[in-house]
Structures are given as structure tokens and as C-alpha cells.
Amino acid sequence: MTFEEFVAVRLAALVRYATVVTWDPHLAEDVVQDVLVRAQARWSRIGSLEEPERYVRRMVVNEFLSWRRRRSARLLHPGEALDLPPQADPTGGYDERDAMVRLIGTLPPRQRAVIALRFYEDLAVEQIADVLGCRVSTVRTHLTRAMEALRSPLMTGERS
């Protein structure tokens, strides 16, 4: 598969994936653009891999985490998560999902990445450690802290 074919087929999925990892659709587009520029230059090697998309997804996670380092870490506040307006969903049935999305958006970037990889990508802890280039215990710590941060407001009935 050529680079152009890969982009034509997988661009939308990569942007969706990056949006889940970053919780910011504009940053997701920037991250994917930067990753694809770098991937194109290395496509002869990446394209020959057994799973080139998996490699590119890892590049997306790494790029997001390096953006955090380069551009002064910024935590999203509940009203900013995914650029959603701070209002209740008029259909009512989506309120819990909306509240969860907003809570996830308040997590630190590494915890958001772990949550996305665990629950969106359905990766095992060991696979997440491989993607993030860290130890399994580090992933477990991030996952535990993220889950505690998400449970706390839900248990007390607080909503964003």
C-alpha cells in the first residue's frame, strides 16, 4: 500500500483516534498532520511493517505527548472538553455520556491517553505500556488515578 492509499483510506479513522486521545478535535488534526508529514518521509520502512496503522497510531500518541511538553501542559476544564458548550444535552438520554466526556477532558494528558488506549482501543495494560514506552506499573498507576478521578464526581453526584 502506498502512502497516498494509506492516507486516503485511514485519514478519518486516524483523526477520530487522535480526537479520542487528545480530547480536542483541533489539536487532533494538528497532531495527525504532523505525524503524517513524518510518516511520509519514512513510508518505505513503515509501509513494509506488518501493521503500519498500529505504528502510525503509536506516532499519534507520542506526538500528542510531545505537544504537551512543547506547548506548556494545559488541562482542559469541563466546559472546554471537545469544544462542547457547557449546557445539558436537550435529549436527556445523553447526559451521563456528556458528563463522562467532560470529566475525561479534565484528566492530565497521560491519563487521558491511557484511558483512550484502554477503553477506546481496548488494549491490554502491557500493550499500552508498549505504545507509551513505559513500564506496566506506570500504566497501572495512570489508569488507577484516572479511574479514581472519574469515579469521585460520579459517586458524589457532581456534574460538570
PDB file of C-alpha atoms in Angstrom:
ATOM      1  CA  MET A   1       0.000   0.000   0.000  1.00  0.00           C
ATOM      2  CA  THR A   2       1.390   3.391  -0.950  1.00  0.00           C
ATOM      3  CA  PHE A   3       1.391   6.300   1.465  1.00  0.00           C
ATOM      4  CA  GLU A   4      -1.289   8.076  -0.574  1.00  0.00           C
ATOM      5  CA  GLU A   5      -3.536   4.989  -0.462  1.00  0.00           C
ATOM      6  CA  PHE A   6      -3.000   4.644   3.281  1.00  0.00           C
ATOM      7  CA  VAL A   7      -3.962   8.274   3.875  1.00  0.00           C
ATOM      8  CA  ALA A   8      -6.992   8.047   1.572  1.00  0.00           C
ATOM      9  CA  VAL A   9      -8.303   5.008   3.442  1.00  0.00           C
ATOM     10  CA  ARG A  10      -7.256   5.725   7.048  1.00  0.00           C
ATOM     11  CA  LEU A  11      -7.193   9.530   7.478  1.00  0.00           C
ATOM     12  CA  ALA A  12     -10.667   9.840   9.001  1.00  0.00           C
ATOM     13  CA  ALA A  13     -10.001   6.956  11.417  1.00  0.00           C
ATOM     14  CA  LEU A  14      -6.664   8.493  12.460  1.00  0.00           C
ATOM     15  CA  VAL A  15      -8.298  11.865  13.165  1.00  0.00           C
ATOM     16  CA  ARG A  16     -11.044  10.157  15.224  1.00  0.00           C
ATOM     17  CA  TYR A  17      -8.390   8.224  17.130  1.00  0.00           C
ATOM     18  CA  ALA A  18      -6.364  11.384  17.758  1.00  0.00           C
ATOM     19  CA  THR A  19      -9.518  13.178  18.934  1.00  0.00           C
ATOM     20  CA  VAL A  20     -10.121  10.445  21.498  1.00  0.00           C
ATOM     21  CA  VAL A  21      -6.501  10.630  22.670  1.00  0.00           C
ATOM     22  CA  THR A  22      -6.312  14.440  22.839  1.00  0.00           C
ATOM     23  CA  TRP A  23      -9.958  15.316  23.651  1.00  0.00           C
ATOM     24  CA  ASP A  24      -9.501  18.325  21.386  1.00  0.00           C
ATOM     25  CA  PRO A  25     -10.544  17.999  17.720  1.00  0.00           C
ATOM     26  CA  HIS A  26      -8.380  20.916  16.588  1.00  0.00           C
ATOM     27  CA  LEU A  27      -5.271  19.597  18.318  1.00  0.00           C
ATOM     28  CA  ALA A  28      -6.090  16.131  16.921  1.00  0.00           C
ATOM     29  CA  GLU A  29      -5.991  17.475  13.360  1.00  0.00           C
ATOM     30  CA  ASP A  30      -2.660  19.200  14.035  1.00  0.00           C
ATOM     31  CA  VAL A  31      -1.185  16.064  15.603  1.00  0.00           C
ATOM     32  CA  VAL A  32      -2.307  13.854  12.704  1.00  0.00           C
ATOM     33  CA  GLN A  33      -0.950  16.346  10.180  1.00  0.00           C
ATOM     34  CA  ASP A  34       2.468  16.422  11.873  1.00  0.00           C
ATOM     35  CA  VAL A  35       2.527  12.625  12.161  1.00  0.00           C
ATOM     36  CA  LEU A  36       1.630  12.120   8.501  1.00  0.00           C
ATOM     37  CA  VAL A  37       4.359  14.523   7.388  1.00  0.00           C
ATOM     38  CA  ARG A  38       6.900  12.481   9.349  1.00  0.00           C
ATOM     39  CA  ALA A  39       5.378   9.152   8.264  1.00  0.00           C
ATOM     40  CA  GLN A  40       5.545  10.088   4.583  1.00  0.00           C
ATOM     41  CA  ALA A  41       9.281  10.631   4.827  1.00  0.00           C
ATOM     42  CA  ARG A  42       9.678   7.145   6.373  1.00  0.00           C
ATOM     43  CA  TRP A  43       6.934   5.342   4.454  1.00  0.00           C
ATOM     44  CA  SER A  44       9.250   2.858   2.758  1.00  0.00           C
ATOM     45  CA  ARG A  45      10.041   1.435   6.210  1.00  0.00           C
ATOM     46  CA  ILE A  46       6.616   1.986   7.844  1.00  0.00           C
ATOM     47  CA  GLY A  47       4.684   0.618   4.859  1.00  0.00           C
ATOM     48  CA  SER A  48       6.653  -2.620   4.963  1.00  0.00           C
ATOM     49  CA  LEU A  49       5.636  -3.323   8.567  1.00  0.00           C
ATOM     50  CA  GLU A  50       3.039  -5.988   9.272  1.00  0.00           C
ATOM     51  CA  GLU A  51       0.697  -3.379  10.814  1.00  0.00           C
ATOM     52  CA  PRO A  52       1.605   0.098   9.540  1.00  0.00           C
ATOM     53  CA  GLU A  53      -1.540   1.663  11.044  1.00  0.00           C
ATOM     54  CA  ARG A  54      -0.593   0.456  14.521  1.00  0.00           C
ATOM     55  CA  TYR A  55       2.797   2.122  14.106  1.00  0.00           C
ATOM     56  CA  VAL A  56       1.173   5.373  12.918  1.00  0.00           C
ATOM     57  CA  ARG A  57      -1.235   5.300  15.880  1.00  0.00           C
ATOM     58  CA  ARG A  58       1.733   4.995  18.202  1.00  0.00           C
ATOM     59  CA  MET A  59       3.239   8.002  16.451  1.00  0.00           C
ATOM     60  CA  VAL A  60      -0.028   9.888  17.139  1.00  0.00           C
ATOM     61  CA  VAL A  61       0.166   9.139  20.878  1.00  0.00           C
ATOM     62  CA  ASN A  62       3.848  10.086  21.027  1.00  0.00           C
ATOM     63  CA  GLU A  63       3.222  13.305  19.098  1.00  0.00           C
ATOM     64  CA  PHE A  64       0.370  14.265  21.430  1.00  0.00           C
ATOM     65  CA  LEU A  65       2.536  13.699  24.478  1.00  0.00           C
ATOM     66  CA  SER A  66       5.380  15.720  22.945  1.00  0.00           C
ATOM     67  CA  TRP A  67       2.940  18.571  22.133  1.00  0.00           C
ATOM     68  CA  ARG A  68       2.157  18.595  25.822  1.00  0.00           C
ATOM     69  CA  ARG A  69       5.831  19.028  26.623  1.00  0.00           C
ATOM     70  CA  ARG A  70       6.416  21.620  23.918  1.00  0.00           C
ATOM     71  CA  ARG A  71       3.356  23.743  24.391  1.00  0.00           C
ATOM     72  CA  SER A  72       3.135  24.141  28.156  1.00  0.00           C
ATOM     73  CA  ALA A  73       0.859  21.488  29.526  1.00  0.00           C
ATOM     74  CA  ARG A  74      -2.747  22.571  29.586  1.00  0.00           C
ATOM     75  CA  LEU A  75      -5.511  20.792  31.407  1.00  0.00           C
ATOM     76  CA  LEU A  76      -8.907  21.079  29.824  1.00  0.00           C
ATOM     77  CA  HIS A  77     -11.621  22.460  32.021  1.00  0.00           C
ATOM     78  CA  PRO A  78     -15.047  20.827  31.968  1.00  0.00           C
ATOM     79  CA  GLY A  79     -16.537  23.496  29.713  1.00  0.00           C
ATOM     80  CA  GLU A  80     -13.729  23.124  27.169  1.00  0.00           C
ATOM     81  CA  ALA A  81     -13.702  19.355  26.662  1.00  0.00           C
ATOM     82  CA  LEU A  82     -14.153  18.621  22.953  1.00  0.00           C
ATOM     83  CA  ASP A  83     -15.330  22.212  22.414  1.00  0.00           C
ATOM     84  CA  LEU A  84     -18.776  21.265  23.716  1.00  0.00           C
ATOM     85  CA  PRO A  85     -20.920  24.121  25.001  1.00  0.00           C
ATOM     86  CA  PRO A  86     -21.438  23.984  28.776  1.00  0.00           C
ATOM     87  CA  GLN A  87     -25.115  23.063  28.523  1.00  0.00           C
ATOM     88  CA  ALA A  88     -27.126  19.934  29.133  1.00  0.00           C
ATOM     89  CA  ASP A  89     -27.992  17.724  26.195  1.00  0.00           C
ATOM     90  CA  PRO A  90     -31.622  18.515  25.283  1.00  0.00           C
ATOM     91  CA  THR A  91     -32.412  14.858  24.598  1.00  0.00           C
ATOM     92  CA  GLY A  92     -31.694  13.906  28.217  1.00  0.00           C
ATOM     93  CA  GLY A  93     -30.543  10.384  27.393  1.00  0.00           C
ATOM     94  CA  TYR A  94     -27.013  11.530  26.661  1.00  0.00           C
ATOM     95  CA  ASP A  95     -26.420  13.471  29.880  1.00  0.00           C
ATOM     96  CA  GLU A  96     -24.341  10.748  31.540  1.00  0.00           C
ATOM     97  CA  ARG A  97     -22.176  10.277  28.470  1.00  0.00           C
ATOM     98  CA  ASP A  98     -21.738  14.038  28.189  1.00  0.00           C
ATOM     99  CA  ALA A  99     -20.741  14.266  31.850  1.00  0.00           C
ATOM    100  CA  MET A 100     -18.197  11.463  31.391  1.00  0.00           C
ATOM    101  CA  VAL A 101     -16.694  13.085  28.297  1.00  0.00           C
ATOM    102  CA  ARG A 102     -16.292  16.311  30.227  1.00  0.00           C
ATOM    103  CA  LEU A 103     -14.711  14.511  33.188  1.00  0.00           C
ATOM    104  CA  ILE A 104     -12.260  12.676  30.941  1.00  0.00           C
ATOM    105  CA  GLY A 105     -11.319  16.013  29.396  1.00  0.00           C
ATOM    106  CA  THR A 106     -10.179  17.261  32.809  1.00  0.00           C
ATOM    107  CA  LEU A 107      -7.632  14.454  33.248  1.00  0.00           C
ATOM    108  CA  PRO A 108      -3.922  15.121  32.702  1.00  0.00           C
ATOM    109  CA  PRO A 109      -2.771  14.231  29.159  1.00  0.00           C
ATOM    110  CA  ARG A 110      -1.051  10.918  30.037  1.00  0.00           C
ATOM    111  CA  GLN A 111      -4.097   9.725  31.959  1.00  0.00           C
ATOM    112  CA  ARG A 112      -6.356  10.700  29.032  1.00  0.00           C
ATOM    113  CA  ALA A 113      -4.067   8.750  26.687  1.00  0.00           C
ATOM    114  CA  VAL A 114      -4.191   5.676  28.938  1.00  0.00           C
ATOM    115  CA  ILE A 115      -7.994   5.863  29.178  1.00  0.00           C
ATOM    116  CA  ALA A 116      -8.270   6.199  25.378  1.00  0.00           C
ATOM    117  CA  LEU A 117      -5.925   3.290  24.733  1.00  0.00           C
ATOM    118  CA  ARG A 118      -7.597   1.068  27.330  1.00  0.00           C
ATOM    119  CA  PHE A 119     -11.259   1.732  26.598  1.00  0.00           C
ATOM    120  CA  TYR A 120     -11.329   3.068  23.025  1.00  0.00           C
ATOM    121  CA  GLU A 121      -8.585   0.884  21.570  1.00  0.00           C
ATOM    122  CA  ASP A 122      -9.319  -1.974  24.021  1.00  0.00           C
ATOM    123  CA  LEU A 123      -5.602  -2.551  24.588  1.00  0.00           C
ATOM    124  CA  ALA A 124      -4.256  -4.569  27.494  1.00  0.00           C
ATOM    125  CA  VAL A 125      -2.097  -2.809  30.083  1.00  0.00           C
ATOM    126  CA  GLU A 126       1.023  -4.447  28.633  1.00  0.00           C
ATOM    127  CA  GLN A 127       0.171  -3.181  25.135  1.00  0.00           C
ATOM    128  CA  ILE A 128      -0.443   0.333  26.469  1.00  0.00           C
ATOM    129  CA  ALA A 129       2.969   0.255  28.157  1.00  0.00           C
ATOM    130  CA  ASP A 130       4.484  -0.719  24.804  1.00  0.00           C
ATOM    131  CA  VAL A 131       2.672   2.109  22.973  1.00  0.00           C
ATOM    132  CA  LEU A 132       3.652   4.707  25.575  1.00  0.00           C
ATOM    133  CA  GLY A 133       7.175   3.342  26.021  1.00  0.00           C
ATOM    134  CA  CYS A 134       6.887   2.972  29.774  1.00  0.00           C
ATOM    135  CA  ARG A 135       6.612   0.243  32.404  1.00  0.00           C
ATOM    136  CA  VAL A 136       3.422  -1.699  33.045  1.00  0.00           C
ATOM    137  CA  SER A 137       3.353  -0.383  36.620  1.00  0.00           C
ATOM    138  CA  THR A 138       3.350   3.193  35.288  1.00  0.00           C
ATOM    139  CA  VAL A 139       0.342   2.423  33.085  1.00  0.00           C
ATOM    140  CA  ARG A 140      -1.459   0.818  36.015  1.00  0.00           C
ATOM    141  CA  THR A 141      -0.765   3.884  38.143  1.00  0.00           C
ATOM    142  CA  HIS A 142      -2.111   6.245  35.458  1.00  0.00           C
ATOM    143  CA  LEU A 143      -5.160   4.024  34.946  1.00  0.00           C
ATOM    144  CA  THR A 144      -5.878   3.786  38.676  1.00  0.00           C
ATOM    145  CA  ARG A 145      -5.536   7.534  39.195  1.00  0.00           C
ATOM    146  CA  ALA A 146      -7.695   8.285  36.174  1.00  0.00           C
ATOM    147  CA  MET A 147     -10.416   5.886  37.294  1.00  0.00           C
ATOM    148  CA  GLU A 148     -10.366   7.369  40.814  1.00  0.00           C
ATOM    149  CA  ALA A 149     -10.641  10.882  39.385  1.00  0.00           C
ATOM    150  CA  LEU A 150     -13.562   9.795  37.204  1.00  0.00           C
ATOM    151  CA  ARG A 151     -15.352   7.885  39.975  1.00  0.00           C
ATOM    152  CA  SER A 152     -15.162  10.607  42.604  1.00  0.00           C
ATOM    153  CA  PRO A 153     -17.530  13.149  40.968  1.00  0.00           C
ATOM    154  CA  LEU A 154     -19.857  10.377  39.798  1.00  0.00           C
ATOM    155  CA  MET A 155     -20.148   8.901  43.309  1.00  0.00           C
ATOM    156  CA  THR A 156     -20.903  12.260  44.913  1.00  0.00           C
ATOM    157  CA  GLY A 157     -23.406  13.160  42.212  1.00  0.00           C
ATOM    158  CA  GLU A 158     -21.446  16.199  40.982  1.00  0.00           C
ATOM    159  CA  ARG A 159     -21.877  17.074  37.346  1.00  0.00           C
ATOM    160  CA  SER A 160     -19.939  19.435  35.143  1.00  0.00           C
TER     161      SER A 160
END
